Short mmCIF file of C-alpha atoms in Angstrom, two decimals:
data_model
loop_
_atom_site.label_atom_id
_atom_site.label_comp_id
_atom_site.label_asym_id
_atom_site.label_seq_id
_atom_site.Cartn_x
_atom_site.Cartn_y
_atom_site.Cartn_z
CA MET E 1 36.82 9.85 272.62
CA ARG E 2 38.66 8.30 275.54
CA ARG E 3 37.41 4.89 276.63
CA ALA E 4 36.51 6.19 280.09
CA ASP E 5 34.37 8.90 278.49
CA ARG E 6 32.75 6.32 276.21
CA LEU E 7 31.82 4.06 279.14
CA PHE E 8 30.33 7.05 280.94
CA GLN E 9 28.26 7.92 277.87
CA ILE E 10 26.93 4.37 277.56
CA VAL E 11 25.68 4.54 281.16
CA GLN E 12 24.04 7.91 280.46
CA TYR E 13 22.30 6.62 277.34
CA LEU E 14 20.89 3.62 279.22
CA ARG E 15 19.92 5.38 282.45
CA GLY E 16 16.35 6.21 281.44
CA GLY E 17 15.29 2.59 281.12
CA ARG E 18 15.41 2.82 277.33
CA LEU E 19 16.17 -0.26 275.24
CA LEU E 20 19.03 0.53 272.91
CA THR E 21 20.68 -1.84 270.48
CA ALA E 22 24.43 -2.13 270.02
CA GLN E 23 23.99 -0.59 266.57
CA MET E 24 22.24 2.47 268.02
CA LEU E 25 24.95 2.90 270.66
CA ALA E 26 27.69 2.43 268.07
CA GLU E 27 26.23 5.17 265.87
CA ARG E 28 25.92 7.62 268.74
CA LEU E 29 29.44 6.91 269.98
CA GLU E 30 30.95 6.64 266.46
CA VAL E 31 32.53 3.25 267.16
CA THR E 32 31.97 -0.30 265.94
CA LYS E 33 29.39 -2.70 267.40
CA ARG E 34 32.26 -4.93 268.49
CA THR E 35 33.55 -2.06 270.63
CA VAL E 36 30.10 -1.60 272.16
CA TYR E 37 29.83 -5.33 272.96
CA ARG E 38 33.19 -5.21 274.73
CA ASP E 39 32.38 -2.01 276.63
CA VAL E 40 28.99 -3.26 277.82
CA ALA E 41 30.53 -6.55 278.94
CA ASP E 42 33.12 -4.63 280.97
CA LEU E 43 30.43 -2.43 282.54
CA ILE E 44 28.40 -5.49 283.53
CA GLY E 45 31.53 -7.09 284.95
CA SER E 46 32.15 -4.00 287.10
CA GLY E 47 28.67 -4.17 288.61
CA VAL E 48 26.60 -1.85 286.43
CA PRO E 49 23.08 -3.45 286.25
CA ILE E 50 22.75 -3.63 282.46
CA GLU E 51 20.48 -6.33 281.07
CA GLY E 52 20.13 -7.60 277.51
CA GLU E 53 22.24 -9.26 274.89
CA ALA E 54 23.76 -8.78 271.47
CA GLY E 55 21.13 -8.67 268.72
CA VAL E 56 18.32 -7.75 271.13
CA GLY E 57 19.45 -4.61 272.90
CA TYR E 58 20.43 -3.35 276.31
CA VAL E 59 18.57 -1.69 279.16
CA MET E 60 19.66 -0.62 282.64
CA ARG E 61 17.58 -1.29 285.72
CA ALA E 62 16.02 1.79 287.30
CA GLY E 63 17.61 3.34 290.36
CA TYR E 64 21.24 3.01 289.31
CA ASP E 65 23.45 6.06 289.36
CA LEU E 66 27.16 6.62 289.09
CA PRO E 67 29.05 6.75 292.38
CA PRO E 68 30.03 10.27 293.48
CA LEU E 69 33.33 11.63 292.28
CA MET E 70 35.85 11.50 295.11
CA PHE E 71 39.21 13.18 295.63
CA ASN E 72 41.63 12.82 298.48
CA SER E 73 42.86 15.84 300.44
CA GLU E 74 45.99 16.38 298.34
CA GLU E 75 44.04 16.13 295.09
CA ILE E 76 41.53 18.71 296.30
CA VAL E 77 44.34 21.15 297.12
CA ALA E 78 45.95 20.60 293.70
CA LEU E 79 42.69 21.02 291.78
CA VAL E 80 41.53 24.11 293.65
CA ALA E 81 44.96 25.78 293.62
CA GLY E 82 45.45 25.06 289.91
CA ALA E 83 42.00 26.39 289.01
CA ARG E 84 42.61 29.55 291.02
CA MET E 85 45.92 30.14 289.25
CA ILE E 86 44.39 29.74 285.81
CA ARG E 87 41.51 32.00 286.82
CA ALA E 88 44.02 34.69 287.81
CA TRP E 89 46.69 34.26 285.13
CA GLY E 90 45.12 32.41 282.21
CA GLY E 91 43.33 33.54 279.08
CA ALA E 92 39.78 34.85 279.24
CA SER E 93 38.23 31.54 278.17
CA MET E 94 40.60 29.63 280.44
CA ALA E 95 39.67 31.83 283.40
CA ALA E 96 35.95 31.33 282.78
CA ALA E 97 36.45 27.57 282.48
CA ALA E 98 38.48 27.54 285.70
CA GLU E 99 35.69 29.37 287.52
CA GLU E 100 33.16 26.84 286.23
CA ALA E 101 35.46 23.97 287.22
CA LEU E 102 35.63 25.28 290.78
CA VAL E 103 31.83 25.34 290.93
CA LYS E 104 31.60 21.79 289.61
CA ILE E 105 34.29 20.49 291.96
CA GLU E 106 32.40 21.94 294.92
CA ALA E 107 29.09 20.54 293.67
CA VAL E 108 30.27 16.91 293.52
CA LEU E 109 32.10 16.83 296.86
CA PRO E 110 30.55 15.61 300.11
CA ASP E 111 30.24 18.12 302.93
CA ASP E 112 33.58 17.43 304.62
CA ALA E 113 35.50 17.53 301.33
CA ARG E 114 33.63 20.68 300.28
CA ALA E 115 34.79 22.36 303.47
CA LYS E 116 38.35 21.29 302.65
CA ALA E 117 38.10 22.81 299.17
CA ALA E 118 36.82 26.10 300.59
CA SER E 119 39.71 26.27 303.05
CA VAL E 120 42.58 25.57 300.64
CA PRO E 121 45.21 28.17 301.69
CA VAL E 122 46.62 28.66 298.18
CA HIS E 123 45.48 31.80 296.40
CA ALA E 124 46.36 33.64 293.20
CA PHE E 125 45.79 37.27 292.34
CA THR E 126 45.76 38.89 288.93
CA MET E 127 49.03 40.61 288.04
CA HIS E 128 49.09 44.26 287.00
CA ASN E 129 50.30 43.31 283.51
CA MET E 130 47.61 40.68 282.94
CA THR E 131 45.51 42.87 280.65
CA ASP E 132 42.37 41.89 278.74
CA GLU E 133 44.48 42.04 275.58
CA ILE E 134 46.98 39.51 276.94
CA ARG E 135 44.17 37.25 278.12
CA ALA E 136 42.59 37.29 274.67
CA ARG E 137 46.01 36.66 273.10
CA ILE E 138 46.54 33.59 275.31
CA ASP E 139 43.23 32.13 274.15
CA ARG E 140 43.95 32.84 270.49
CA ILE E 141 47.39 31.24 270.62
CA GLU E 142 46.10 28.21 272.53
CA THR E 143 43.41 27.75 269.88
CA ALA E 144 45.98 28.14 267.09
CA ALA E 145 48.36 25.62 268.67
CA ASP E 146 45.53 23.13 269.18
CA GLY E 147 44.24 23.63 265.63
CA ARG E 148 47.73 23.86 264.06
CA ILE E 149 47.22 27.32 262.59
CA ARG E 150 50.28 29.41 261.64
CA LEU E 151 50.51 32.87 263.16
CA ASP E 152 51.95 36.02 261.58
CA LEU E 153 53.41 38.13 264.38
CA ASP E 154 54.52 41.74 264.56
CA TYR E 155 57.07 41.23 267.33
CA ALA E 156 59.28 43.63 269.28
CA ASP E 157 62.57 42.43 270.75
CA GLN E 158 64.02 43.57 274.09
CA PHE E 159 65.25 46.82 272.49
CA GLY E 160 61.88 47.61 270.90
CA ALA E 161 62.93 46.75 267.33
CA SER E 162 60.06 45.20 265.37
CA SER E 163 60.11 42.28 262.98
CA ARG E 164 57.54 40.11 261.23
CA ARG E 165 57.60 36.45 262.18
CA VAL E 166 55.45 33.62 260.88
CA ILE E 167 55.47 30.83 263.43
CA ARG E 168 53.95 27.39 263.83
CA PRO E 169 52.76 27.54 267.47
CA LEU E 170 53.36 24.44 269.57
CA GLY E 171 52.47 25.54 273.09
CA LEU E 172 52.33 28.20 275.79
CA TRP E 173 54.64 28.60 278.80
CA PHE E 174 53.96 30.66 281.93
CA TRP E 175 57.06 31.89 283.77
CA GLY E 176 55.46 33.51 286.80
CA LYS E 177 55.52 37.03 285.30
CA VAL E 178 55.15 36.57 281.56
CA TRP E 179 53.67 34.11 279.08
CA THR E 180 55.62 32.89 276.07
CA VAL E 181 54.64 30.91 273.00
CA VAL E 182 57.04 28.35 271.59
CA GLY E 183 56.89 27.59 267.91
CA TRP E 184 58.78 26.88 264.74
CA CYS E 185 59.90 30.22 263.28
CA GLU E 186 59.78 30.17 259.49
CA LEU E 187 62.13 33.16 259.27
CA ARG E 188 64.88 31.56 261.41
CA ASN E 189 64.01 28.02 260.33
CA ASP E 190 64.35 26.98 263.96
CA PHE E 191 62.50 26.91 267.27
CA ARG E 192 61.90 30.22 268.99
CA MET E 193 60.03 31.44 272.08
CA PHE E 194 58.17 34.75 271.94
CA ARG E 195 56.93 36.80 274.89
CA LEU E 196 53.23 37.53 274.56
CA ASP E 197 53.62 41.04 275.99
CA ARG E 198 55.97 41.91 273.11
CA ILE E 199 53.56 40.83 270.36
CA LYS E 200 52.24 44.05 268.83
CA ASP E 201 49.90 42.42 266.33
CA MET E 202 48.95 38.88 265.35
CA GLU E 203 47.06 37.35 262.43
CA GLU E 204 46.29 33.80 261.35
CA ALA E 205 48.39 32.65 258.39
CA GLY E 206 46.90 29.30 257.35
CA PRO E 207 47.22 25.72 258.59
CA PHE E 208 50.42 23.73 259.07
CA LYS E 209 51.44 20.14 259.58
CA ILE E 210 53.99 18.96 262.11
CA GLU E 211 57.10 18.06 260.12
CA LYS E 212 60.06 15.95 261.14
CA GLY E 213 62.35 17.90 263.45
CA GLN E 214 59.72 20.55 264.21
CA SER E 215 57.60 18.88 266.89
CA LEU E 216 57.34 19.73 270.56
CA ARG E 217 59.39 16.62 271.32
CA ASP E 218 62.13 17.95 269.06
CA PHE E 219 61.96 21.31 270.82
CA TYR E 220 62.53 19.70 274.22
CA ALA E 221 65.60 17.99 272.79
CA SER E 222 67.03 21.24 271.40
CA PRO E 223 69.81 23.16 273.25
CA ASP E 224 67.92 26.48 273.35
CA VAL E 225 64.95 25.37 275.43
CA GLY E 226 63.77 28.19 277.70
CA ARG E 227 65.37 31.11 275.80
CA PRO E 228 62.74 33.61 274.53
CA GLU E 229 63.37 35.33 271.21
CA GLY E 230 65.11 38.65 271.81
CA ALA E 231 65.97 37.81 275.43
CA SER E 232 69.16 39.26 276.86
#
């Protein structure tokens, strides 16, 4: 958990006027009591009305709430435009999350900023080749890359010739018209990029570990960055 998220959680746990010890907070947050002591001290120093002490417990005075989330005009445009693009061109789960994010962004903004968000002149529309199958494939590959799961692909090159490829997926790239997945190809023993619209079938093939020379950092340093497998 990021420290910012942990500080937010501490405030949420203490908001109801409940007395919680450092040990109780540490167990809920899965950190040490020393970390809790330091976090609470920092919250108090920033003006959060927490009372108590180590060995006794902590409580927050009633009436305190977190300040509203604020974005400037440029940030609002970036957030709304990005969410709209993912909603139009992302995977099914990504699109649903983007829709929910837009609702949440609007909910936390004051009236003038909410009006700005509604009037952002950047829009995105679903492409004709963004099928439900491609959307589901995006989600599956994103999950596999995040969980480090190898994928067994039935892949067609630019001429329609099929081959089986077992890859270690590292990430997804969107090129404006097509999505590609970059990964370590076990057949070629090298990095390769595969167009999602040319994947005919895909199955999980067990977990993998990032090995030396096969990481995303290594891919960026390779000379073939940006060349999809089978591209002309």
